mmCIF file of C-alpha atoms in Angstrom:
data_model
loop_
_atom_site.group_PDB
_atom_site.id
_atom_site.type_symbol
_atom_site.label_atom_id
_atom_site.label_comp_id
_atom_site.label_asym_id
_atom_site.label_seq_id
_atom_site.Cartn_x
_atom_site.Cartn_y
_atom_site.Cartn_z
ATOM 1 C CA MET A 1 -16.175 10.846 5.827
ATOM 2 C CA ILE A 2 -17.537 7.765 8.505
ATOM 3 C CA PHE A 3 -14.129 5.953 8.968
ATOM 4 C CA ASN A 4 -13.791 2.936 10.813
ATOM 5 C CA THR A 5 -10.566 1.400 12.722
ATOM 6 C CA HIS A 6 -10.175 -2.479 13.727
ATOM 7 C CA PRO A 7 -7.504 -3.418 16.487
ATOM 8 C CA VAL A 8 -5.491 -5.652 14.174
ATOM 9 C CA PRO A 9 -6.149 -9.042 16.283
ATOM 10 C CA GLU A 10 -2.811 -10.272 18.069
ATOM 11 C CA ARG A 11 -2.639 -14.003 16.027
ATOM 12 C CA HIS A 12 -2.335 -11.679 12.810
ATOM 13 C CA SER A 13 -0.936 -8.737 13.713
ATOM 14 C CA LYS A 14 3.049 -9.518 12.915
ATOM 15 C CA TYR A 15 1.673 -9.840 9.080
ATOM 16 C CA ILE A 16 -1.414 -7.297 8.509
ATOM 17 C CA GLU A 17 -1.187 -3.527 9.059
ATOM 18 C CA ALA A 18 -4.667 -2.568 9.787
ATOM 19 C CA ILE A 19 -8.284 -3.066 8.902
ATOM 20 C CA PHE A 20 -10.368 -0.159 7.875
ATOM 21 C CA HIS A 21 -14.320 0.519 7.052
ATOM 22 C CA TYR A 22 -14.949 4.297 5.366
ATOM 23 C CA GLU A 23 -18.864 5.026 4.179
ATOM 24 C CA HIS A 24 -20.011 8.728 2.929
ATOM 25 C CA PHE A 25 -16.517 9.231 1.598
ATOM 26 C CA ILE A 26 -17.553 12.816 -0.930
ATOM 27 C CA PRO A 27 -14.648 13.885 -2.901
ATOM 28 C CA ASP A 28 -14.572 16.909 -4.688
ATOM 29 C CA HIS A 29 -12.194 15.164 -7.370
ATOM 30 C CA SER A 30 -13.174 11.907 -9.175
ATOM 31 C CA VAL A 31 -9.353 10.488 -10.258
ATOM 32 C CA GLU A 32 -6.965 10.319 -7.389
ATOM 33 C CA ARG A 33 -3.092 9.583 -7.645
ATOM 34 C CA VAL A 34 -1.952 6.899 -5.544
ATOM 35 C CA VAL A 35 1.998 6.301 -4.561
ATOM 36 C CA PRO A 36 3.357 3.194 -3.134
ATOM 37 C CA THR A 37 3.942 2.549 0.584
ATOM 38 C CA GLY A 38 5.460 -0.800 0.742
ATOM 39 C CA HIS A 39 1.788 -2.456 1.433
ATOM 40 C CA LEU A 40 -0.518 -4.679 -0.146
ATOM 41 C CA PHE A 41 -4.067 -4.292 0.301
ATOM 42 C CA LEU A 42 -7.598 -6.576 -0.565
ATOM 43 C CA ILE A 43 -9.833 -3.428 -0.305
ATOM 44 C CA PHE A 44 -14.140 -4.314 -0.735
ATOM 45 C CA GLU A 45 -16.472 -2.178 -2.231
ATOM 46 C CA LEU A 46 -19.864 -2.182 -0.609
ATOM 47 C CA ASP A 47 -21.761 0.587 -2.154
ATOM 48 C CA GLY A 48 -22.373 -1.096 -5.637
ATOM 49 C CA MET A 49 -20.348 1.212 -8.046
ATOM 50 C CA GLU A 50 -17.842 -0.245 -10.534
ATOM 51 C CA ARG A 51 -14.003 0.944 -9.523
ATOM 52 C CA ASN A 52 -11.298 2.540 -12.308
ATOM 53 C CA THR A 53 -7.700 2.070 -12.997
ATOM 54 C CA PHE A 54 -6.551 4.889 -15.403
ATOM 55 C CA ASP A 55 -3.476 5.493 -17.840
ATOM 56 C CA ASN A 56 -0.936 7.308 -15.885
ATOM 57 C CA GLU A 57 -0.497 9.687 -18.695
ATOM 58 C CA THR A 58 -3.822 10.408 -20.889
ATOM 59 C CA LEU A 59 -6.071 9.216 -17.456
ATOM 60 C CA LYS A 60 -8.102 7.212 -20.061
ATOM 61 C CA PRO A 61 -9.461 3.909 -18.328
ATOM 62 C CA ASN A 62 -7.701 0.817 -18.722
ATOM 63 C CA ALA A 63 -9.359 -1.338 -16.209
ATOM 64 C CA SER A 64 -12.552 -1.908 -14.293
ATOM 65 C CA PHE A 65 -13.152 -3.144 -10.579
ATOM 66 C CA THR A 66 -15.860 -4.999 -8.923
ATOM 67 C CA ARG A 67 -17.001 -6.527 -5.890
ATOM 68 C CA VAL A 68 -13.152 -6.951 -4.311
ATOM 69 C CA TRP A 69 -9.773 -6.698 -5.480
ATOM 70 C CA VAL A 70 -6.148 -6.483 -4.364
ATOM 71 C CA SER A 71 -3.595 -4.240 -5.758
ATOM 72 C CA GLY A 72 -0.395 -5.565 -5.223
ATOM 73 C CA MET A 73 2.901 -3.895 -5.050
ATOM 74 C CA HIS A 74 3.837 -1.350 -6.790
ATOM 75 C CA LYS A 75 6.825 0.736 -7.710
ATOM 76 C CA LYS A 76 5.348 3.709 -8.856
ATOM 77 C CA TYR A 77 2.398 5.830 -8.770
ATOM 78 C CA ILE A 78 -1.024 4.438 -10.712
ATOM 79 C CA SER A 79 -4.189 6.293 -10.603
ATOM 80 C CA ILE A 80 -7.117 5.413 -9.949
ATOM 81 C CA SER A 81 -11.240 6.679 -9.649
ATOM 82 C CA ALA A 82 -12.967 8.514 -7.146
ATOM 83 C CA HIS A 83 -16.469 8.661 -6.020
ATOM 84 C CA ARG A 84 -19.346 10.178 -4.282
ATOM 85 C CA ASP A 85 -20.491 8.539 -0.801
ATOM 86 C CA SER A 86 -18.921 5.373 -1.977
ATOM 87 C CA GLU A 87 -17.968 2.939 1.202
ATOM 88 C CA MET A 88 -15.550 0.380 0.982
ATOM 89 C CA PHE A 89 -14.149 -2.101 3.166
ATOM 90 C CA VAL A 90 -10.031 -2.473 3.581
ATOM 91 C CA VAL A 91 -7.645 -5.345 4.895
ATOM 92 C CA GLN A 92 -3.769 -3.395 4.680
ATOM 93 C CA PHE A 93 -0.616 -5.700 4.205
ATOM 94 C CA LYS A 94 2.622 -5.817 5.533
ATOM 95 C CA GLY A 95 5.081 -5.864 3.380
ATOM 96 C CA HIS A 96 6.224 -9.460 4.058
ATOM 97 C CA GLY A 97 2.399 -10.181 5.214
ATOM 98 C CA ALA A 98 0.097 -11.057 2.282
ATOM 99 C CA TYR A 99 2.192 -14.180 1.809
ATOM 100 C CA PRO A 100 0.989 -16.901 3.928
ATOM 101 C CA TYR A 101 -2.731 -15.851 3.021
ATOM 102 C CA PHE A 102 -2.498 -15.724 -0.542
ATOM 103 C CA HIS A 103 -0.801 -18.729 -0.751
ATOM 104 C CA PHE A 104 1.864 -17.949 -3.478
ATOM 105 C CA PRO A 105 4.405 -15.287 -4.721
ATOM 106 C CA ILE A 106 3.999 -12.278 -4.033
ATOM 107 C CA GLN A 107 6.038 -10.840 -6.720
ATOM 108 C CA GLU A 108 3.163 -12.279 -9.084
ATOM 109 C CA ILE A 109 1.847 -9.622 -8.824
ATOM 110 C CA ASN A 110 3.150 -6.855 -8.353
ATOM 111 C CA ASP A 111 1.993 -3.392 -10.092
ATOM 112 C CA LYS A 112 -1.377 -5.460 -10.601
ATOM 113 C CA VAL A 113 -4.639 -4.641 -9.851
ATOM 114 C CA ILE A 114 -6.729 -7.882 -10.054
ATOM 115 C CA ALA A 115 -10.014 -9.372 -9.553
ATOM 116 C CA ALA A 116 -9.398 -11.196 -6.005
ATOM 117 C CA GLU A 117 -11.506 -14.685 -6.879
ATOM 118 C CA GLU A 118 -8.975 -14.723 -9.764
ATOM 119 C CA ILE A 119 -6.262 -15.085 -6.716
ATOM 120 C CA LEU A 120 -8.309 -15.879 -3.428
ATOM 121 C CA GLY A 121 -11.306 -17.712 -5.563
ATOM 122 C CA SER A 122 -15.361 -18.095 -4.593
ATOM 123 C CA GLU A 123 -14.826 -17.938 -0.935
ATOM 124 C CA ILE A 124 -13.559 -14.141 -0.687
ATOM 125 C CA LEU A 125 -16.620 -12.887 -2.861
ATOM 126 C CA GLU A 126 -18.719 -15.042 -0.392
ATOM 127 C CA LEU A 127 -17.515 -12.849 1.855
ATOM 128 C CA HIS A 128 -17.974 -9.316 -0.139
ATOM 129 C CA LYS A 129 -21.746 -10.515 -0.388
ATOM 130 C CA GLU A 130 -21.418 -11.399 3.564
ATOM 131 C CA LEU A 131 -19.916 -7.644 3.775
ATOM 132 C CA LYS A 132 -21.997 -6.086 1.923
ATOM 133 C CA GLU A 133 -25.270 -7.392 3.731
ATOM 134 C CA THR A 134 -23.961 -7.378 7.368
ATOM 135 C CA THR A 135 -24.683 -3.618 8.727
ATOM 136 C CA GLY A 136 -23.156 -3.875 12.258
ATOM 137 C CA LYS A 137 -19.483 -2.105 11.980
ATOM 138 C CA ALA A 138 -18.342 -4.969 15.179
ATOM 139 C CA ASP A 139 -20.087 -8.018 12.965
ATOM 140 C CA LYS A 140 -18.067 -6.475 9.212
ATOM 141 C CA PHE A 141 -14.843 -7.091 11.437
ATOM 142 C CA SER A 142 -15.215 -10.409 12.879
ATOM 143 C CA LEU A 143 -16.202 -12.030 9.350
ATOM 144 C CA ALA A 144 -13.028 -10.897 8.505
ATOM 145 C CA GLU A 145 -11.422 -12.271 10.915
ATOM 146 C CA LYS A 146 -12.704 -15.171 10.496
ATOM 147 C CA TRP A 147 -11.454 -15.552 6.691
ATOM 148 C CA LEU A 148 -7.960 -13.809 7.740
ATOM 149 C CA ASP A 149 -8.350 -17.098 10.172
ATOM 150 C CA SER A 150 -9.038 -19.350 7.926
ATOM 151 C CA ARG A 151 -6.361 -18.195 5.073
ATOM 152 C CA PHE A 152 -3.619 -18.038 7.280
ATOM 153 C CA GLN A 153 -1.377 -21.220 6.786
ATOM 154 C CA ASP A 154 1.824 -21.624 9.247
ATOM 155 C CA SER A 155 3.802 -23.305 6.785
ATOM 156 C CA LYS A 156 3.665 -19.537 4.729
ATOM 157 C CA GLN A 157 5.345 -17.752 7.548
ATOM 158 C CA PRO A 158 8.601 -15.891 6.520
ATOM 159 C CA SER A 159 11.443 -16.357 9.146
ATOM 160 C CA GLU A 160 11.546 -14.641 11.792
ATOM 161 C CA GLU A 161 15.170 -13.492 10.176
ATOM 162 C CA LEU A 162 13.645 -11.653 7.006
ATOM 163 C CA VAL A 163 11.038 -10.758 9.242
ATOM 164 C CA LYS A 164 13.024 -8.930 11.875
ATOM 165 C CA VAL A 165 15.451 -6.623 8.752
ATOM 166 C CA ILE A 166 11.657 -5.765 7.184
ATOM 167 C CA GLU A 167 10.665 -4.388 10.133
ATOM 168 C CA ALA A 168 14.060 -2.346 10.847
ATOM 169 C CA LEU A 169 13.973 -1.241 7.036
ATOM 170 C CA ARG A 170 10.271 0.124 8.294
ATOM 171 C CA LYS A 171 11.710 1.767 11.790
ATOM 172 C CA GLU A 172 14.565 2.809 11.192
ATOM 173 C CA PRO A 173 16.674 5.795 9.036
ATOM 174 C CA VAL A 174 17.363 5.618 5.774
ATOM 175 C CA GLY A 175 21.191 5.736 6.663
ATOM 176 C CA LYS A 176 20.776 2.334 9.191
ATOM 177 C CA HIS A 177 19.356 0.586 6.061
ATOM 178 C CA ASP A 178 22.558 -1.005 4.074
ATOM 179 C CA GLU A 179 23.804 -1.691 7.766
ATOM 180 C CA ILE A 180 20.656 -3.346 8.050
ATOM 181 C CA THR A 181 19.994 -5.789 4.500
ATOM 182 C CA GLN A 182 23.825 -6.516 5.827
ATOM 183 C CA SER A 183 23.107 -7.828 9.282
ATOM 184 C CA TYR A 184 20.637 -11.221 7.419
ATOM 185 C CA PRO A 185 22.749 -14.152 8.356
ATOM 186 C CA ASN A 186 22.032 -15.630 5.065
ATOM 187 C CA THR A 187 23.568 -15.031 1.542
ATOM 188 C CA GLN A 188 22.323 -11.783 -0.238
ATOM 189 C CA LYS A 189 20.559 -13.826 -3.144
ATOM 190 C CA HIS A 190 19.043 -15.288 -0.541
ATOM 191 C CA LEU A 191 17.914 -12.802 0.838
ATOM 192 C CA ILE A 192 16.529 -10.716 -2.553
ATOM 193 C CA ASP A 193 15.092 -14.186 -2.979
ATOM 194 C CA GLN A 194 13.064 -14.085 -0.268
ATOM 195 C CA PHE A 195 12.222 -10.673 -1.141
ATOM 196 C CA LYS A 196 10.556 -11.180 -3.599
ATOM 197 C CA LYS A 197 8.651 -14.220 -2.731
ATOM 198 C CA TYR A 198 7.601 -12.722 0.881
ATOM 199 C CA ALA A 199 7.333 -8.596 -0.241
ATOM 200 C CA GLY A 200 7.277 -8.464 -4.017
ATOM 201 C CA LEU A 201 10.362 -6.745 -4.470
ATOM 202 C CA THR A 202 14.008 -6.627 -4.002
ATOM 203 C CA PRO A 203 15.249 -5.232 -1.135
ATOM 204 C CA LYS A 204 16.631 -2.148 -3.104
ATOM 205 C CA TYR A 205 13.723 -1.205 -4.181
ATOM 206 C CA TYR A 206 11.610 -1.839 -0.879
ATOM 207 C CA GLN A 207 14.101 0.635 0.193
ATOM 208 C CA ARG A 208 13.598 3.352 -2.070
ATOM 209 C CA ILE A 209 9.952 3.201 -1.449
ATOM 210 C CA LEU A 210 10.534 3.423 2.458
ATOM 211 C CA ARG A 211 13.088 6.604 1.241
ATOM 212 C CA PHE A 212 10.509 7.864 -0.758
ATOM 213 C CA ASN A 213 7.542 7.787 2.220
ATOM 214 C CA GLU A 214 10.184 9.505 5.101
ATOM 215 C CA ILE A 215 10.951 12.274 2.655
ATOM 216 C CA PHE A 216 7.050 12.477 2.853
ATOM 217 C CA GLN A 217 7.566 12.449 6.356
ATOM 218 C CA GLN A 218 9.786 15.111 6.466
ATOM 219 C CA MET A 219 7.124 17.041 4.147
ATOM 220 C CA LYS A 220 4.390 17.278 5.506
ATOM 221 C CA THR A 221 6.118 17.884 9.333
ATOM 222 C CA GLU A 222 8.625 21.016 8.309
ATOM 223 C CA GLN A 223 7.403 24.506 7.591
ATOM 224 C CA SER A 224 9.789 25.254 4.824
ATOM 225 C CA VAL A 225 11.726 22.652 3.093
ATOM 226 C CA SER A 226 15.650 22.287 1.789
ATOM 227 C CA TRP A 227 15.385 20.066 -0.761
ATOM 228 C CA ALA A 228 19.253 19.955 -0.710
ATOM 229 C CA GLN A 229 18.874 19.104 3.048
ATOM 230 C CA ILE A 230 16.332 16.222 2.073
ATOM 231 C CA ALA A 231 18.149 14.937 0.007
ATOM 232 C CA TYR A 232 21.458 15.405 1.532
ATOM 233 C CA GLN A 233 19.350 12.929 4.440
ATOM 234 C CA CYS A 234 18.207 10.531 1.981
ATOM 235 C CA GLY A 235 21.454 9.204 0.823
ATOM 236 C CA PHE A 236 21.253 10.829 -2.946
ATOM 237 C CA SER A 237 24.114 11.678 -4.656
ATOM 238 C CA ASP A 238 22.376 15.368 -5.177
ATOM 239 C CA GLN A 239 19.545 17.672 -5.403
ATOM 240 C CA SER A 240 18.513 16.326 -9.190
ATOM 241 C CA HIS A 241 18.978 12.714 -8.660
ATOM 242 C CA PHE A 242 16.312 13.116 -5.293
ATOM 243 C CA ILE A 243 14.158 15.382 -8.001
ATOM 244 C CA LYS A 244 13.959 12.097 -10.333
ATOM 245 C CA GLU A 245 13.065 10.052 -8.034
ATOM 246 C CA PHE A 246 10.407 11.800 -6.673
ATOM 247 C CA LYS A 247 8.938 12.126 -9.978
ATOM 248 C CA HIS A 248 9.144 8.531 -10.271
ATOM 249 C CA PHE A 249 7.148 7.109 -7.551
ATOM 250 C CA SER A 250 4.868 10.616 -7.353
ATOM 251 C CA GLY A 251 4.703 11.958 -10.449
ATOM 252 C CA PHE A 252 4.997 15.265 -9.417
ATOM 253 C CA ASN A 253 7.950 18.045 -9.313
ATOM 254 C CA PRO A 254 8.452 18.206 -5.793
ATOM 255 C CA GLU A 255 7.954 22.058 -5.734
ATOM 256 C CA LYS A 256 4.346 22.264 -7.550
ATOM 257 C CA PHE A 257 3.244 19.101 -4.846
ATOM 258 C CA ILE A 258 4.356 21.828 -1.941
ATOM 259 C CA GLN A 259 2.386 24.130 -3.723
ATOM 260 C CA GLN A 260 -1.118 22.196 -4.398
ATOM 261 C CA ASN A 261 -1.036 21.612 -0.396
ATOM 262 C CA TYR A 262 -2.541 18.435 -0.871
ATOM 263 C CA ASN A 263 -4.822 17.189 2.719
ATOM 264 C CA PRO A 264 -2.356 15.606 4.898
ATOM 265 C CA ASP A 265 -4.733 13.174 6.497
ATOM 266 C CA GLU A 266 -4.582 11.972 2.721
ATOM 267 C CA PRO A 267 -0.856 11.312 2.370
ATOM 268 C CA ASN A 268 -0.696 8.882 -0.653
ATOM 269 C CA PHE A 269 -3.673 9.927 -2.234
ATOM 270 C CA PHE A 270 -3.831 13.345 -4.410
ATOM 271 C CA PRO A 271 -6.501 14.444 -6.579
ATOM 272 C CA LEU A 272 -6.169 15.624 -9.933
ATOM 273 C CA ASP A 273 -9.023 16.596 -10.832
ATOM 274 C CA ARG A 274 -10.029 19.051 -7.936
ATOM 275 C CA GLU A 275 -12.979 20.809 -10.541
ATOM 276 C CA GLY A 276 -14.982 17.853 -11.864
#
C-alpha cells in the first residue's frame, strides 16, 4: 500500500487531526471492524468501488456508499467492507473540529455513516470529481485545503474553554478526566450542551471512548497484559466491568482479542473474515 500524509495547514490544525491518501491497498479480508476513536471522518473513494456497512451481528449489508461520505461520532464499533486495490482520500476531524466546516450540531449524525452530499451539498461531489481526476498527490491535498478554506466559518468555532477541556482529556491520563471537566468555567450542563453540539457526545461518553483507546495503547506497548491492573489503572470498578466495556466498544473479549495478534499498524481496524 502507498500511504501519503499531508501536514495539516496551521490555519486548520486546531480542528483537523490528519489529511491522508492511500492507494493499492491489498487486504487479506473483505469485512473489517472499526472501533471508535473520538474522531469524525470525511471519506472519498477514488477507485469507483461501492462500499458497504454491515449489521454488526449478522454481517449482512445494511447500506452502500459511493463517491464521498461522512462517518459521524460512533458510540461503539461498526462493520465495513474492505476492497482490493482500493484508493481513498480522507479528512480526519478532531473531536471538536467538524462543526466549523459542517455548520450543524454534530450530534445530528451520531452513529451514522451518511452520503456527504446530504449534509454538505453538491459542492462536495465536485471536489470528489476533482480529486479523482487529479493525478498529482500534492494537487489532491491542495484541492482539499481550498475546500476546507471555503467551508470554514469563524462564527462556528468552539470556545477556547471547550477546546482546552477536550484537548486536555485527550492528552492526560484517565485518572485526571474528572478534574479536567470540573475545571470548565461554566456550568456542567453548559459543558454537556457544548460537547453535544461540537463533539456529538456527552463529556462522560467521550471520556469512555478515550479510556478505551488508552487501554488499546497499553495493550500494544506491554509485553504481558494484566487485566486486573489495567482495570484498576483506568478506573473500572472491577475486572468484569472492564471486560463489559471492552466488548461494548470493540465487540471482542479481551483475551481472545490478544490471541488474534492483530496488525499493530492498524490499531482501530480489525479483520473479521481473513479466510475471505
